[in-house]
PDB file of C-alpha atoms in Angstrom:
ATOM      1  CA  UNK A 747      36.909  -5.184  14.202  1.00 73.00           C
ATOM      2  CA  UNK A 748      35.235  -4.187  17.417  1.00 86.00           C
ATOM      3  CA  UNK A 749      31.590  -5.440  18.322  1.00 91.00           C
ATOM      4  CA  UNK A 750      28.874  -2.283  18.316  1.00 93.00           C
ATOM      5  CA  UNK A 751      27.377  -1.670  21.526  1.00 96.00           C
ATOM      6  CA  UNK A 752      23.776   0.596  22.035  1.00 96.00           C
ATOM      7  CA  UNK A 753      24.078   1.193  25.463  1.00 96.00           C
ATOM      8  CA  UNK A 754      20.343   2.633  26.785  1.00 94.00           C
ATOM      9  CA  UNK A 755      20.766   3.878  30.192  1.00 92.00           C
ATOM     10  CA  UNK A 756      19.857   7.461  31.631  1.00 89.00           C
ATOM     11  CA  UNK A 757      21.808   7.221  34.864  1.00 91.00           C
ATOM     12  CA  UNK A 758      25.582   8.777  33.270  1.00 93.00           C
ATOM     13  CA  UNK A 759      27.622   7.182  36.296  1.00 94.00           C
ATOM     14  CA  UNK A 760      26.539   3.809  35.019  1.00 93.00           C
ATOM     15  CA  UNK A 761      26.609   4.752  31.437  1.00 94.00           C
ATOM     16  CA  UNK A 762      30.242   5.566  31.862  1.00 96.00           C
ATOM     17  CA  UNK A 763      31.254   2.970  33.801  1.00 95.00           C
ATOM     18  CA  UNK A 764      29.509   0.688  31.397  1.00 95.00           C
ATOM     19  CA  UNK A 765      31.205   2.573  28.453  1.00 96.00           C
ATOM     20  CA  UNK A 766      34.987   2.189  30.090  1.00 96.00           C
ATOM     21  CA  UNK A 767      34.652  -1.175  31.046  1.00 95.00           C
ATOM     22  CA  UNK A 768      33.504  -2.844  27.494  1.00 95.00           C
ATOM     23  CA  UNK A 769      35.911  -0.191  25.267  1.00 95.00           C
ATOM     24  CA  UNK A 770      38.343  -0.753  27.647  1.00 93.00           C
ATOM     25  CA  UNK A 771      38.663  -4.471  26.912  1.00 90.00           C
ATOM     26  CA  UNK A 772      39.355  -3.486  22.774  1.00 91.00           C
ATOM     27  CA  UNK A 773      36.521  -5.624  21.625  1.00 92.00           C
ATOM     28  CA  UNK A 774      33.915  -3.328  21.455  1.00 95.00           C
ATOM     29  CA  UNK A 775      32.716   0.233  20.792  1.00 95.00           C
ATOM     30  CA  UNK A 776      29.891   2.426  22.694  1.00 96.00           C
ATOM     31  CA  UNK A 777      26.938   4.284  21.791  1.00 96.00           C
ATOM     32  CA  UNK A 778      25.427   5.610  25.086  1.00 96.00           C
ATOM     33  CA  UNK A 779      21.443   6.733  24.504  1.00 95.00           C
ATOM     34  CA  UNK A 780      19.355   8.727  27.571  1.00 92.00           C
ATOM     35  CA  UNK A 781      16.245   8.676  25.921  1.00 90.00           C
ATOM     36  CA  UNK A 782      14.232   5.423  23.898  1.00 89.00           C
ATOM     37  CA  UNK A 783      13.394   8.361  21.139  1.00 89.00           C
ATOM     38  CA  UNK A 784      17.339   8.889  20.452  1.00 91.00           C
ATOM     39  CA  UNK A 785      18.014   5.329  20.558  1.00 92.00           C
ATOM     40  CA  UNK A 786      15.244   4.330  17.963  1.00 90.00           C
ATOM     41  CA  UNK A 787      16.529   7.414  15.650  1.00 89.00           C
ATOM     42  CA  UNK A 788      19.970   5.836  15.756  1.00 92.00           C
ATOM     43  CA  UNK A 789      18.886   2.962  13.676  1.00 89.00           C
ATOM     44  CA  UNK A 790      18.475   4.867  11.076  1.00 84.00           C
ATOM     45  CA  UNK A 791      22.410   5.285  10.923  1.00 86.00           C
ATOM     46  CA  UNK A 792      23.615   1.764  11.949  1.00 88.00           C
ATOM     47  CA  UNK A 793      23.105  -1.604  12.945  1.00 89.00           C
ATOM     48  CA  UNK A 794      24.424  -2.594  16.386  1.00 93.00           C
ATOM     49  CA  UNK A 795      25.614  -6.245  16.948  1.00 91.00           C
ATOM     50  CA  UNK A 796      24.436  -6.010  20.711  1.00 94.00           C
ATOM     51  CA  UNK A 797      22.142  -3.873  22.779  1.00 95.00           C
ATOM     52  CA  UNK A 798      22.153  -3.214  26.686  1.00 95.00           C
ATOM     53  CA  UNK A 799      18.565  -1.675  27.445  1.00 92.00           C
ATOM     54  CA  UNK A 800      17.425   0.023  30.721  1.00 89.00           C
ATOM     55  CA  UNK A 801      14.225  -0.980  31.664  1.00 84.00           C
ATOM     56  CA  UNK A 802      13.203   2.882  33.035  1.00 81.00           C
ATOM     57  CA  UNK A 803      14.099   5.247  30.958  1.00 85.00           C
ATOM     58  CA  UNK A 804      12.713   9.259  31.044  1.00 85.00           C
ATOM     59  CA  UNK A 805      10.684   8.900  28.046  1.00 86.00           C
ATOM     60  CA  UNK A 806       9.425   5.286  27.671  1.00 85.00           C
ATOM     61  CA  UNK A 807      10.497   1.429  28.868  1.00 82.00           C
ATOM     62  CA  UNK A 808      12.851  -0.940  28.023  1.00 83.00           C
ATOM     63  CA  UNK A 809       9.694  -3.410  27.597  1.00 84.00           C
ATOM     64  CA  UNK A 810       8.549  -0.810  25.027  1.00 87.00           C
ATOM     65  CA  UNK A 811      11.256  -0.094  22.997  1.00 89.00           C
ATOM     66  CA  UNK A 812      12.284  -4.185  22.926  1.00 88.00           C
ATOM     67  CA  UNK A 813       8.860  -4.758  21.530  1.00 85.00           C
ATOM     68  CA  UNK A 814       9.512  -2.460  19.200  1.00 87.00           C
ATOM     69  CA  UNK A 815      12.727  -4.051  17.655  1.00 87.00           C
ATOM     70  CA  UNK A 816      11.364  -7.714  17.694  1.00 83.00           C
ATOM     71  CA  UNK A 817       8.785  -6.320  15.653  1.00 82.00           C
ATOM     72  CA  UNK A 818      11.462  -4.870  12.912  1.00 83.00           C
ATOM     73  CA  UNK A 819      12.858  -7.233  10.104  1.00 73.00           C
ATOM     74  CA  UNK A 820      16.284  -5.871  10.892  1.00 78.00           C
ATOM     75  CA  UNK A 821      16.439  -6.175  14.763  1.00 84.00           C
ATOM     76  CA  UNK A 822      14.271  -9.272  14.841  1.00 79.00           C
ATOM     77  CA  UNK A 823      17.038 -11.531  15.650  1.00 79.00           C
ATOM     78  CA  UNK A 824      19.686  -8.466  17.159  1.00 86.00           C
ATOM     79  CA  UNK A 825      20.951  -9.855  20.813  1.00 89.00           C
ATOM     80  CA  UNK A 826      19.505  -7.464  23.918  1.00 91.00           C
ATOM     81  CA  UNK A 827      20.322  -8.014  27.353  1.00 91.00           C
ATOM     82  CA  UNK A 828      17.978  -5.923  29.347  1.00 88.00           C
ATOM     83  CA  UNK A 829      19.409  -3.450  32.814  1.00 87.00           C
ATOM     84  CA  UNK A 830      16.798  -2.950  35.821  1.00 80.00           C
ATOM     85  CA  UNK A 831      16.778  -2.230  39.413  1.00 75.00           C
ATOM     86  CA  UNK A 832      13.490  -4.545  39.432  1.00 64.00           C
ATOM     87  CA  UNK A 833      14.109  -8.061  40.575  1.00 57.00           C
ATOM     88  CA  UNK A 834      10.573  -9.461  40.671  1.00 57.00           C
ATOM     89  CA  UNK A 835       9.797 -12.378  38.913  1.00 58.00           C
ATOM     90  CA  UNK A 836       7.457 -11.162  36.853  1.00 59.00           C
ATOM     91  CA  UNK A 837       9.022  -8.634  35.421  1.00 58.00           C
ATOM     92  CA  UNK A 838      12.061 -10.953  34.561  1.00 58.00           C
ATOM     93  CA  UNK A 839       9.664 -13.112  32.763  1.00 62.00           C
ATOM     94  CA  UNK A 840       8.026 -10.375  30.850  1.00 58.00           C
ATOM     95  CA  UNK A 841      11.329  -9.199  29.874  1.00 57.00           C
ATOM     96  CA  UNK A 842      12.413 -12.161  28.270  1.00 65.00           C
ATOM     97  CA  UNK A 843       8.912 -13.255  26.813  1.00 64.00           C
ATOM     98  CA  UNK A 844       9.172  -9.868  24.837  1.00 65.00           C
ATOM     99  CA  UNK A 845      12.509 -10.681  22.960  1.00 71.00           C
ATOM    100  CA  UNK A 846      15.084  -9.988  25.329  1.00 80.00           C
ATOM    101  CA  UNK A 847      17.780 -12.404  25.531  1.00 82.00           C
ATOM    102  CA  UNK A 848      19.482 -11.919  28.500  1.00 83.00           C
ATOM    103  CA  UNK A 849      18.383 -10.013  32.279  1.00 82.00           C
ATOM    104  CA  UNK A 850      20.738  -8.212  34.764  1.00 85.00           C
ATOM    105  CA  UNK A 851      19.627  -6.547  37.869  1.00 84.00           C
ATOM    106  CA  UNK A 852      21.078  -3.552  39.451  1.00 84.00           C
ATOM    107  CA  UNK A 853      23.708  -3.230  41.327  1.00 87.00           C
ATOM    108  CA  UNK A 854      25.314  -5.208  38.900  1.00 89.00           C
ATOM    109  CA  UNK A 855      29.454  -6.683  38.705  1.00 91.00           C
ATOM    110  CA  UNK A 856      30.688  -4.967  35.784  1.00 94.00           C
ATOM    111  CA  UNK A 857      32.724  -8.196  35.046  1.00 92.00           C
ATOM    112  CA  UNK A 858      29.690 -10.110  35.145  1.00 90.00           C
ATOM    113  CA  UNK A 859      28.010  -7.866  32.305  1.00 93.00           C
ATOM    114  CA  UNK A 860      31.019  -7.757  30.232  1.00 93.00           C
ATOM    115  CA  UNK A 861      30.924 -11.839  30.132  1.00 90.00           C
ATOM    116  CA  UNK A 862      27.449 -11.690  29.558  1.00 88.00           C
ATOM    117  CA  UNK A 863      27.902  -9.286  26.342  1.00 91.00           C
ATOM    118  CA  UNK A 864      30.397 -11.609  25.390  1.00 88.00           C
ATOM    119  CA  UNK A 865      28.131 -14.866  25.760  1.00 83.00           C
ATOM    120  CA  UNK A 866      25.270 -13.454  23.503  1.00 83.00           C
ATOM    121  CA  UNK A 867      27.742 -12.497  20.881  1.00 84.00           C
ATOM    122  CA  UNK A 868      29.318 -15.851  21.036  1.00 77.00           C
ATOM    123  CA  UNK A 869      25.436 -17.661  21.010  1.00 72.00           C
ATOM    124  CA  UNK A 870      23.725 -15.368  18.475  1.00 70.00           C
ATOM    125  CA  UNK A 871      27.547 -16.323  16.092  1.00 65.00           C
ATOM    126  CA  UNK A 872      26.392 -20.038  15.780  1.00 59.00           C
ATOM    127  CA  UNK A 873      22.621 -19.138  16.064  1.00 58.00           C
ATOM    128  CA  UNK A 874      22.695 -16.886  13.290  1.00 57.00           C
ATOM    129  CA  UNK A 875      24.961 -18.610  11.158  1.00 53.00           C
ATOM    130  CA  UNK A 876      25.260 -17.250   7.524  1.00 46.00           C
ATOM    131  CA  UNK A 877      23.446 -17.958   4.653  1.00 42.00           C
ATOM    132  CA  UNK A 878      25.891 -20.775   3.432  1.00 48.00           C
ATOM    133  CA  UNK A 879      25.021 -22.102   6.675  1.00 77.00           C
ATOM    134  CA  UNK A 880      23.358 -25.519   5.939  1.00 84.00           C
ATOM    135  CA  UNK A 881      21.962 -28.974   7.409  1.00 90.00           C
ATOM    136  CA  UNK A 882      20.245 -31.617   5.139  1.00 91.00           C
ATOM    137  CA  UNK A 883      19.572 -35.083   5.454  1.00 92.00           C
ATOM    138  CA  UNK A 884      17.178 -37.493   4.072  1.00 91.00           C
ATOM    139  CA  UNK A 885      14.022 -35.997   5.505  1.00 94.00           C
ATOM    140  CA  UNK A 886      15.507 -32.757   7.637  1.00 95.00           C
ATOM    141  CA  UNK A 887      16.505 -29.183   6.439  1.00 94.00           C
ATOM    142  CA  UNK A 888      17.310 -26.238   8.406  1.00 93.00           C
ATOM    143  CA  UNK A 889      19.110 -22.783   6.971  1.00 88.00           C
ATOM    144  CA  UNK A 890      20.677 -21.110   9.794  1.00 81.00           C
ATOM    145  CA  UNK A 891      20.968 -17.637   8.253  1.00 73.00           C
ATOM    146  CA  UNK A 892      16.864 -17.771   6.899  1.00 77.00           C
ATOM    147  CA  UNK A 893      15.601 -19.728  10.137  1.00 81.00           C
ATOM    148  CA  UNK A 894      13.833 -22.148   8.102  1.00 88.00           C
ATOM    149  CA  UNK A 895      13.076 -25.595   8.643  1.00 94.00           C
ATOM    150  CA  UNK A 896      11.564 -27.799   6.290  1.00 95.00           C
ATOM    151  CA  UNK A 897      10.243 -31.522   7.014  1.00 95.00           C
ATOM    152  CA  UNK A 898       9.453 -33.608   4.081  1.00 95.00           C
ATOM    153  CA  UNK A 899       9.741 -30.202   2.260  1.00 94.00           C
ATOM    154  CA  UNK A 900       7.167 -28.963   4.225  1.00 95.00           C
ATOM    155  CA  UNK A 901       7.808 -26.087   6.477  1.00 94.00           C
ATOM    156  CA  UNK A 902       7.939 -26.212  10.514  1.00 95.00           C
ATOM    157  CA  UNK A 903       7.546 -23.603  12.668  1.00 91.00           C
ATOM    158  CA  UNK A 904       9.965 -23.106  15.677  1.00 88.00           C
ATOM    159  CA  UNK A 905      10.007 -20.828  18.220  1.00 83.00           C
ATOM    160  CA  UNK A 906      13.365 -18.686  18.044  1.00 77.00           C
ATOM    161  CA  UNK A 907      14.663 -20.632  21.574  1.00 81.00           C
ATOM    162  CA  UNK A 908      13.581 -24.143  19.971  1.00 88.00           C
ATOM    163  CA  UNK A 909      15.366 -23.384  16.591  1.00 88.00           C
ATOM    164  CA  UNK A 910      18.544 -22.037  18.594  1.00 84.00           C
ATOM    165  CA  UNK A 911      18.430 -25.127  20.418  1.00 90.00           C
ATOM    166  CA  UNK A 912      18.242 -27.410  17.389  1.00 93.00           C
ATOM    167  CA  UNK A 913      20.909 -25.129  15.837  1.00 90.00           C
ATOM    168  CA  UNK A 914      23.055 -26.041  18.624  1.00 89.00           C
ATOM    169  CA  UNK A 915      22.738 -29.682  18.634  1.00 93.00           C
ATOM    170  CA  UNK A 916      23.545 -29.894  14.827  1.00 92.00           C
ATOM    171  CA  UNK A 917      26.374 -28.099  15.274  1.00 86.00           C
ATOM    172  CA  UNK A 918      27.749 -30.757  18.188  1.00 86.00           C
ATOM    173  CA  UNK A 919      28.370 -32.642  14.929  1.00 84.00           C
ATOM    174  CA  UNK A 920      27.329 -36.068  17.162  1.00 88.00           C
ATOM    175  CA  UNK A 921      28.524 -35.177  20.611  1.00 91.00           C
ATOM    176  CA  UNK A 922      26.316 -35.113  23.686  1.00 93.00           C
ATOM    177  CA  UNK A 923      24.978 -32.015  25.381  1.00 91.00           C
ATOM    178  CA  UNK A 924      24.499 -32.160  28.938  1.00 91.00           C
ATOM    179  CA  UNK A 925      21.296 -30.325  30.094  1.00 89.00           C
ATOM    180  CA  UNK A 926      23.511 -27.670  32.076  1.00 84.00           C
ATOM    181  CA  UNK A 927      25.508 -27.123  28.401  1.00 84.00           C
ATOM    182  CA  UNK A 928      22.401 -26.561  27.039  1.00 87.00           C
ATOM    183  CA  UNK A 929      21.206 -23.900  29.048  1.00 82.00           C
ATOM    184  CA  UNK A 930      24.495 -22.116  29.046  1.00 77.00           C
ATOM    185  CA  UNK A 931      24.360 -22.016  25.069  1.00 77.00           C
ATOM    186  CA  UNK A 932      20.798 -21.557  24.568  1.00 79.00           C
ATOM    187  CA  UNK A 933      18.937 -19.605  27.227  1.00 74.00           C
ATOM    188  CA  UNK A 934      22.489 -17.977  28.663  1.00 65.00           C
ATOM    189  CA  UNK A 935      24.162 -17.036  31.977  1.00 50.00           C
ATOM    190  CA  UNK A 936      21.303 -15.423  32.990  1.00 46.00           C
ATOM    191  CA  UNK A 937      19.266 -18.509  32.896  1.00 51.00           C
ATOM    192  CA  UNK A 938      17.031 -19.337  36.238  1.00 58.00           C
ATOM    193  CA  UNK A 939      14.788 -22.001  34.502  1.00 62.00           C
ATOM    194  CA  UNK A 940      14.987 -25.050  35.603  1.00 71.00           C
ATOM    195  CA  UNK A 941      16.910 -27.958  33.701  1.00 74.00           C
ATOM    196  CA  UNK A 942      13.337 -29.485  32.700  1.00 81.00           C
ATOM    197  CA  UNK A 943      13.021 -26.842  30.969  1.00 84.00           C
ATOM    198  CA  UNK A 944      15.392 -28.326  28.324  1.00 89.00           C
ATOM    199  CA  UNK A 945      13.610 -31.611  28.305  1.00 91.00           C
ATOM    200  CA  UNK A 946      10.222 -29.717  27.530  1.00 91.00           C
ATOM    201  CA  UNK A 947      12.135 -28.179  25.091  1.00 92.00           C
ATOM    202  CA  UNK A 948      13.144 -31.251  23.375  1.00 95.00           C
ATOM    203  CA  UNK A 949      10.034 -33.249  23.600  1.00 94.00           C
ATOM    204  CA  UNK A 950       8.677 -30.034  21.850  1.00 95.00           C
ATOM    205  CA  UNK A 951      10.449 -30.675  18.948  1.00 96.00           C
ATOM    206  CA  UNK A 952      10.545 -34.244  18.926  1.00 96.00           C
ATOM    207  CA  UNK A 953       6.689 -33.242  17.976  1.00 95.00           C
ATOM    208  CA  UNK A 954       7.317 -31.249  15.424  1.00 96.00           C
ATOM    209  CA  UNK A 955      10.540 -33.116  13.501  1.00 96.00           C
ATOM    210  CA  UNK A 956       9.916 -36.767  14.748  1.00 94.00           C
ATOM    211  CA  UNK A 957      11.174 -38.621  18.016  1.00 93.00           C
ATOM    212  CA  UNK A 958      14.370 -39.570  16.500  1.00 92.00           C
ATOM    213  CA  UNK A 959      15.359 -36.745  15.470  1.00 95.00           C
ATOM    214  CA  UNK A 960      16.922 -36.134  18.569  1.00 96.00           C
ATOM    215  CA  UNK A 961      18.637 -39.029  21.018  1.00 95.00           C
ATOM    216  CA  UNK A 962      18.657 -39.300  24.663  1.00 95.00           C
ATOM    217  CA  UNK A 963      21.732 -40.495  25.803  1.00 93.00           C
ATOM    218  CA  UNK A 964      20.743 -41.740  29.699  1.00 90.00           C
ATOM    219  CA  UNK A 965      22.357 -39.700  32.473  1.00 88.00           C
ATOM    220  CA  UNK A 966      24.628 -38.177  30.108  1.00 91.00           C
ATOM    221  CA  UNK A 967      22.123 -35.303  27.525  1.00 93.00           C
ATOM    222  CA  UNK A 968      21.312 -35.552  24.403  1.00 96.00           C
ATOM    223  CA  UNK A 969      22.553 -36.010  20.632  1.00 95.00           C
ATOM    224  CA  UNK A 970      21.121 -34.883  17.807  1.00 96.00           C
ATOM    225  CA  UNK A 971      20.718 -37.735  14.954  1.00 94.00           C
ATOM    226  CA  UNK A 972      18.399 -36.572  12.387  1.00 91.00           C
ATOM    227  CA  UNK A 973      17.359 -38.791   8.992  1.00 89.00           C
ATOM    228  CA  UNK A 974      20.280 -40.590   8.299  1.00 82.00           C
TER     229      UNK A 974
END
């Protein structure tokens, strides 16, 4: 079955290129929107498994209208990689700290956003999990299709990007993660941060689940143990 796409993009040469090159490949079908107001009323229809979402668009932002689905119960956890002819910094970073998953600037490789759609589909599949989705030891339980965590019973709160990289690790079953595996899985092939960025990551939730919980294995990554 084909993968929905919501394309948002007002430009119609780049909607259509867009459009041909992800139907073209048989794994996925296109909605194209020109306006945030069309897009938003489309929701009301179906569920997409991806968006692609313009930044500038006639009637509002891409900023705006990603705010808006992160704040939805439906969308909250929906994959969006984000178009714009900005490459600032900033507006990268405000991009992503708003919900988006993934950033590509214009002129963009066609290629490039195809394997990019692919990547969050692939991510958000073992992020998401299902409900039957399960990981329980002695002191350590995490539901991949609720997002909970529970310590001792107690619940712990993690950031979506600390609970998809916990999810990860479990899922290694035991094997080692190099830092540079890490940010492919987790933060994506649009990543810029900085490998630290995974160690801050995991010292975070060494903090919040206990310094075991997760092994460094020297010059190599790390391994998730848990509470054997």
């Amino acid at each position: 079955m084909s993968k929905r796409v919501f394309l948002v993009e007002d430009d119609p040469d780049i909607a259509q290129l867009v459009r041909s090159r992800l139907e073209k490949s048989g794994e996925f079908s296109v909605r194209v929107f020109a306006r945030g107001s069309e897009f938003l009323q489309a929701f009301e229809e179906e569920l997409p498994d991806v968006v692609i979402l313009d930044l500038a668009l006639p009637d509002t932002d891409g900023l705006t209208l990603c705010r808006e689905l992160r704040s939805w119960d439906t969308t909250r956890t929906l994959p969006i990689l984000m178009l714009t002819a900005r490459s600032g910094e900033a507006d990268r970073v405000t991009g992503l700290s708003l919900g988006a998953d993934d950033y590509l600037v214009k002129p963009f490789s066609l290629a490039e956003l195809e394997a990019r759609v692919k990547a969050l589909l692939r991510r958000v599949g073992w992020e998401r999990g299902t409900a039957e989705e399960r990981y329980q030891d002695r002191r350590l339980a995490v539901d991949a299709g609720s997002f909970q965590v529970l310590l001792d019973g107690q619940p712990v709160h993690l950031t979506r990007r600390e609970f998809s990289l916990l999810w990860y690790l479990i899922n290694l079953k035991g094997r080692v993660a190099s830092r540079e595996h890490i940010l492919d899985a987790v933060w994506g092939l649009a990543s810029s941060v900085d490998a630290r960025t995974v160690d801050a990551h995991i010292r975070t939730l060494r903090k919040k689940l206990g310094d075991e919980v997760i092994e460094t294995v020297l010059g190599v990554g790390y391994r998730f143990r848990g509470w054997p």
